[in-house]
Amino acid sequence: MSDPSSCAGTSQSKPPPKYPKKKYEKKEADLSEEDLDLKKQLELYVERIQDPNPELQRAALESMRQEILTSTSSMAYVAKPLKFLRPHYGILKDFFETLPDSDFKKRLADVLSALALTMSAEGERESLKYKLLDSEGNIGSWGHKYVRNLAGEITQEYKERSEDINFPIDDILNLVEQIVAIHMKHNAEPEAVDILMEVDELHSDVLTGNVDSTNFWRTCLYLISAARFLPEDDRRLALGIACTIYLEAEEFANALQIALFLDDEEVFSRVEEVFTSCDDLLKKKQLCYIFAQHAHLLDGHAGAGAGVYSAAQYLAATFVNAFVNAGFRQDKLMTVPPDSSGFWVFKSKEHAKISAAASLGMILLWDVDFRLPQMYNYICSNDNYVIAGALLGVGLVNCNVDKNFYRAFAVLRNYLGNEDSAIRIGAIMGLGIAYAGAQENQIRRLLTAILKDGKETPLDVIAFTAISLGLVCVGSNNETAAQAIVDALMVRSESEMGEPLTRLLALGYGLLYLGQESLGLGLGLENTSKASKTVNVKIRKYWDLTLLSCAYAGIGDVKIVRKLLSHCSEHLETGDIHQGPAVLGIAMVATAEELGLEMSIRSLEHLLQYGKPNIRRAVPLALGLLCTSNPKVKVINILSELSHDTDSEVAMAAVISLGLIGAGTNNACIVGMLRKFSRYYHEDDGLLFCVRIAQGLVHLGKGLLTLNPYHCNRFLLSPTAFAGLITLLHACLDMKTIILGKYHFVLYFLVLAMRPKMLMTVDENLEPLSVPVRVGQAVGVESMAGQPTTIINSRTMMTPALLGAGQRAELATGKYVPLSPTLEGHVILIEKSRAQRR
């Protein structure tokens, strides 16, 4: 090709514009003779590029390109051609815009893309702009610095384009593939991984397609290191890719380590893949050593060896199965074929059979017809514990079902006077759960009669009768029921006043006045305090504070919160028990609105720092009540720390509360924590039992149920749901005696708070009607003018739709009108035209 400088003729061109000089630009007099010749030569190329003669243009452009390529082979410094062409960059850009589409224009775009490396204004992304016009050129020929700059501009461009789902990104992804190939070839594996992460293409085959025996090690090392700083999904993706690369490279030990680290539901399939891919017997033996050292089990360590369950583990598995499959009508333990249906129940020991048999009622929740004969088979058993569990199960099935449905009453009433205490407790709890909030006089009279039996009746029967009576008459201010509980307490012996079960009588009494003080109904605290004066002094303060907390539950009264805090600040002797319900009372009162909830969390943090053991043991339970089925990050962190407390009862309460705040959410953070706890506490049966319970709660109803007692956009508090929650929490104040003792079945009181967390829309005939709705985070619009949106960060889906904590739904169609002001639960829709006529 001829040198453009030797070509005859000149072209008319405008004088180059004056650009501000950079610090590295020298005056012409300061240049060496060689640099001065190069500068003049480049200026001549600029003139010839604008020449009308096409051949002269191509020759000049190719010569300029070669000069730049030669100088940019090492970009440790700014190349001289780029310095000398700076004043002419604007001229070349203007000339480029005048050219028609042609091969010459593409070649010029390639050169301009390289010049933009040092000449483009910040944020203009002109290197990418011109490179997209000539995507066929070899981007690696301009040097590593150019490739890195282009990658940075691609990242910025991708972020802008990704905001519009209709904007194509194929052109920049083609460049990404070229950049990755260059990085992988030139020992820049981290940069290749980074750009794929930035454009969300790590899952593609671009990375693995460029991995070979020379770069796989550095690639996997960076993937593993970067995974620590990625979100959960991206972390698993990065580690999964590293595992795949190691397998292809036959690095089986590294692949096994990553497979064990992932520890997800696919862990066994991953491990099996590693073993089957390895043909070397010696390497397989090494893999076995690694596997044995890790001592990996899907459900954590087992002290007695894999496959050997302790009695506590069988009991925990019963509750986990009941919570996870609640309302699903089938599982793999209790609803198996008839020839083995009783296997799990009778494999349990003594009182554990109560919870095992009752778990069938949880699985058949709300379905009063399906497979109830199987429940009756247990009632006809020769084992009293199984009968007790079956009776409790009948109550669970009928929980929150139409209270006029007397099938449960007809079954349970026949066992209220049974000689066996376990059977009586099962029937009494079943009545309390089945008819909670019903305020049926017939049931009230039966339970009151049990309380009047006197000293001959065991304390545990009296305690659960008081709770059931409180549940049936919750928030009713029923004087007859209240006096019956007081009379039952007064006849108990002095030694029984210190028993944990005796405190349940105080709770049963408080449930009668749940949330009623704000309405000014019934006796009021002034009159009920007179009754407390007759209560034994050992339990009087506990009684008074439980009543105060229940009466103001969900009210948000700041004065009551201060009063409860003052009781928590007292320095008392060992054995004083009333500060526990005071701590719970703070949560019960402050749960009404978000600001009070946040302030109470701060107050509870102070109690953790300065409170005595009996206070610290109640704080995690209070946090669980404040954020039930609402996993706030701050509360998760607090409970995570407390789960490693030196006081085992504080740790157990924290673990149970993690289950409560994550109930029905499938929260990945809590799930991960609990999985680690199951390994950490594998030698402590009590804490491991609590971990299993929490795991079952997090997956409550397979993520379709919630324990949140509030509904109608947190405007209404369900008394029965709230009563079920605080009954369990009061029982947890003495974890070792009740939950870890023989009364573990109090966990089933949570069924009172269980409800679907989905929005179900139906037509006028109450048949399911699927319509589009927008679901997003709820926002307050009370002080906003006009008709502002009530949700943010919304996404459109078809009903039925799940509503998480703090979420709200709006109809996304104008065809229907809802008959409910809040879209949650079951909502009837009618056509808009008919609504206008109505």
JSON list of C-alpha atoms in Angstrom, two decimals, residues 507 510-511 514-515 545-557 560-561 564 580-593 600 604 621-623 625-626 710 717 722-723 725-727 729-730:
[
{"chain": "A", "resi": 507, "resn": "LEU", "atom": "CA", "xyz": [-52.96, -16.60, 82.03]},
{"chain": "A", "resi": 510, "resn": "GLY", "atom": "CA", "xyz": [-56.07, -12.81, 81.84]},
{"chain": "A", "resi": 511, "resn": "LEU", "atom": "CA", "xyz": [-57.41, -14.20, 78.56]},
{"chain": "A", "resi": 514, "resn": "LEU", "atom": "CA", "xyz": [-57.80, -9.79, 76.53]},
{"chain": "A", "resi": 515, "resn": "GLY", "atom": "CA", "xyz": [-57.78, -6.37, 74.88]},
{"chain": "A", "resi": 545, "resn": "LEU", "atom": "CA", "xyz": [-48.91, -8.26, 85.54]},
{"chain": "A", "resi": 546, "resn": "THR", "atom": "CA", "xyz": [-50.38, -11.01, 83.37]},
{"chain": "A", "resi": 547, "resn": "LEU", "atom": "CA", "xyz": [-53.82, -9.44, 83.76]},
{"chain": "A", "resi": 548, "resn": "LEU", "atom": "CA", "xyz": [-52.46, -5.95, 83.02]},
{"chain": "A", "resi": 549, "resn": "SER", "atom": "CA", "xyz": [-50.69, -7.18, 79.89]},
{"chain": "A", "resi": 550, "resn": "CYS", "atom": "CA", "xyz": [-53.72, -9.02, 78.58]},
{"chain": "A", "resi": 551, "resn": "ALA", "atom": "CA", "xyz": [-56.13, -6.17, 79.26]},
{"chain": "A", "resi": 552, "resn": "TYR", "atom": "CA", "xyz": [-54.02, -3.69, 77.29]},
{"chain": "A", "resi": 553, "resn": "ALA", "atom": "CA", "xyz": [-52.87, -6.12, 74.59]},
{"chain": "A", "resi": 554, "resn": "GLY", "atom": "CA", "xyz": [-52.72, -4.46, 71.19]},
{"chain": "A", "resi": 555, "resn": "ILE", "atom": "CA", "xyz": [-53.62, -1.03, 72.62]},
{"chain": "A", "resi": 556, "resn": "GLY", "atom": "CA", "xyz": [-50.22, 0.66, 72.34]},
{"chain": "A", "resi": 557, "resn": "ASP", "atom": "CA", "xyz": [-50.65, 2.61, 75.60]},
{"chain": "A", "resi": 560, "resn": "ILE", "atom": "CA", "xyz": [-48.68, 0.86, 80.47]},
{"chain": "A", "resi": 561, "resn": "VAL", "atom": "CA", "xyz": [-45.40, 0.13, 78.66]},
{"chain": "A", "resi": 564, "resn": "LEU", "atom": "CA", "xyz": [-44.14, -2.66, 82.78]},
{"chain": "A", "resi": 580, "resn": "GLY", "atom": "CA", "xyz": [-41.20, -12.59, 82.83]},
{"chain": "A", "resi": 581, "resn": "PRO", "atom": "CA", "xyz": [-44.82, -11.67, 82.07]},
{"chain": "A", "resi": 582, "resn": "ALA", "atom": "CA", "xyz": [-43.83, -7.99, 82.41]},
{"chain": "A", "resi": 583, "resn": "VAL", "atom": "CA", "xyz": [-41.37, -8.39, 79.54]},
{"chain": "A", "resi": 584, "resn": "LEU", "atom": "CA", "xyz": [-43.93, -10.24, 77.46]},
{"chain": "A", "resi": 585, "resn": "GLY", "atom": "CA", "xyz": [-46.44, -7.55, 78.34]},
{"chain": "A", "resi": 586, "resn": "ILE", "atom": "CA", "xyz": [-44.26, -4.89, 76.73]},
{"chain": "A", "resi": 587, "resn": "ALA", "atom": "CA", "xyz": [-44.52, -6.74, 73.44]},
{"chain": "A", "resi": 588, "resn": "MET", "atom": "CA", "xyz": [-48.22, -7.47, 73.89]},
{"chain": "A", "resi": 589, "resn": "VAL", "atom": "CA", "xyz": [-49.07, -3.80, 74.40]},
{"chain": "A", "resi": 590, "resn": "ALA", "atom": "CA", "xyz": [-46.64, -2.29, 71.88]},
{"chain": "A", "resi": 591, "resn": "THR", "atom": "CA", "xyz": [-47.43, -4.57, 68.96]},
{"chain": "A", "resi": 592, "resn": "ALA", "atom": "CA", "xyz": [-50.30, -2.32, 67.85]},
{"chain": "A", "resi": 593, "resn": "GLU", "atom": "CA", "xyz": [-48.39, -0.04, 65.48]},
{"chain": "A", "resi": 600, "resn": "SER", "atom": "CA", "xyz": [-40.14, -1.51, 72.17]},
{"chain": "A", "resi": 604, "resn": "LEU", "atom": "CA", "xyz": [-35.86, -4.83, 74.98]},
{"chain": "A", "resi": 621, "resn": "LEU", "atom": "CA", "xyz": [-39.90, -14.47, 73.42]},
{"chain": "A", "resi": 622, "resn": "ALA", "atom": "CA", "xyz": [-41.08, -10.86, 73.43]},
{"chain": "A", "resi": 623, "resn": "LEU", "atom": "CA", "xyz": [-39.16, -10.21, 70.21]},
{"chain": "A", "resi": 625, "resn": "LEU", "atom": "CA", "xyz": [-44.22, -11.90, 69.54]},
{"chain": "A", "resi": 626, "resn": "LEU", "atom": "CA", "xyz": [-43.45, -8.45, 68.15]},
{"chain": "A", "resi": 710, "resn": "TYR", "atom": "CA", "xyz": [-53.23, -8.99, 62.61]},
{"chain": "A", "resi": 717, "resn": "LEU", "atom": "CA", "xyz": [-56.14, -8.07, 65.98]},
{"chain": "A", "resi": 722, "resn": "PHE", "atom": "CA", "xyz": [-53.19, -13.67, 69.79]},
{"chain": "A", "resi": 723, "resn": "ALA", "atom": "CA", "xyz": [-54.36, -15.87, 72.66]},
{"chain": "A", "resi": 725, "resn": "LEU", "atom": "CA", "xyz": [-49.46, -17.12, 70.64]},
{"chain": "A", "resi": 726, "resn": "ILE", "atom": "CA", "xyz": [-49.22, -15.77, 74.18]},
{"chain": "A", "resi": 727, "resn": "THR", "atom": "CA", "xyz": [-50.28, -19.12, 75.64]},
{"chain": "A", "resi": 729, "resn": "LEU", "atom": "CA", "xyz": [-44.95, -17.90, 75.06]},
{"chain": "A", "resi": 730, "resn": "HIS", "atom": "CA", "xyz": [-46.04, -18.05, 78.70]}
]
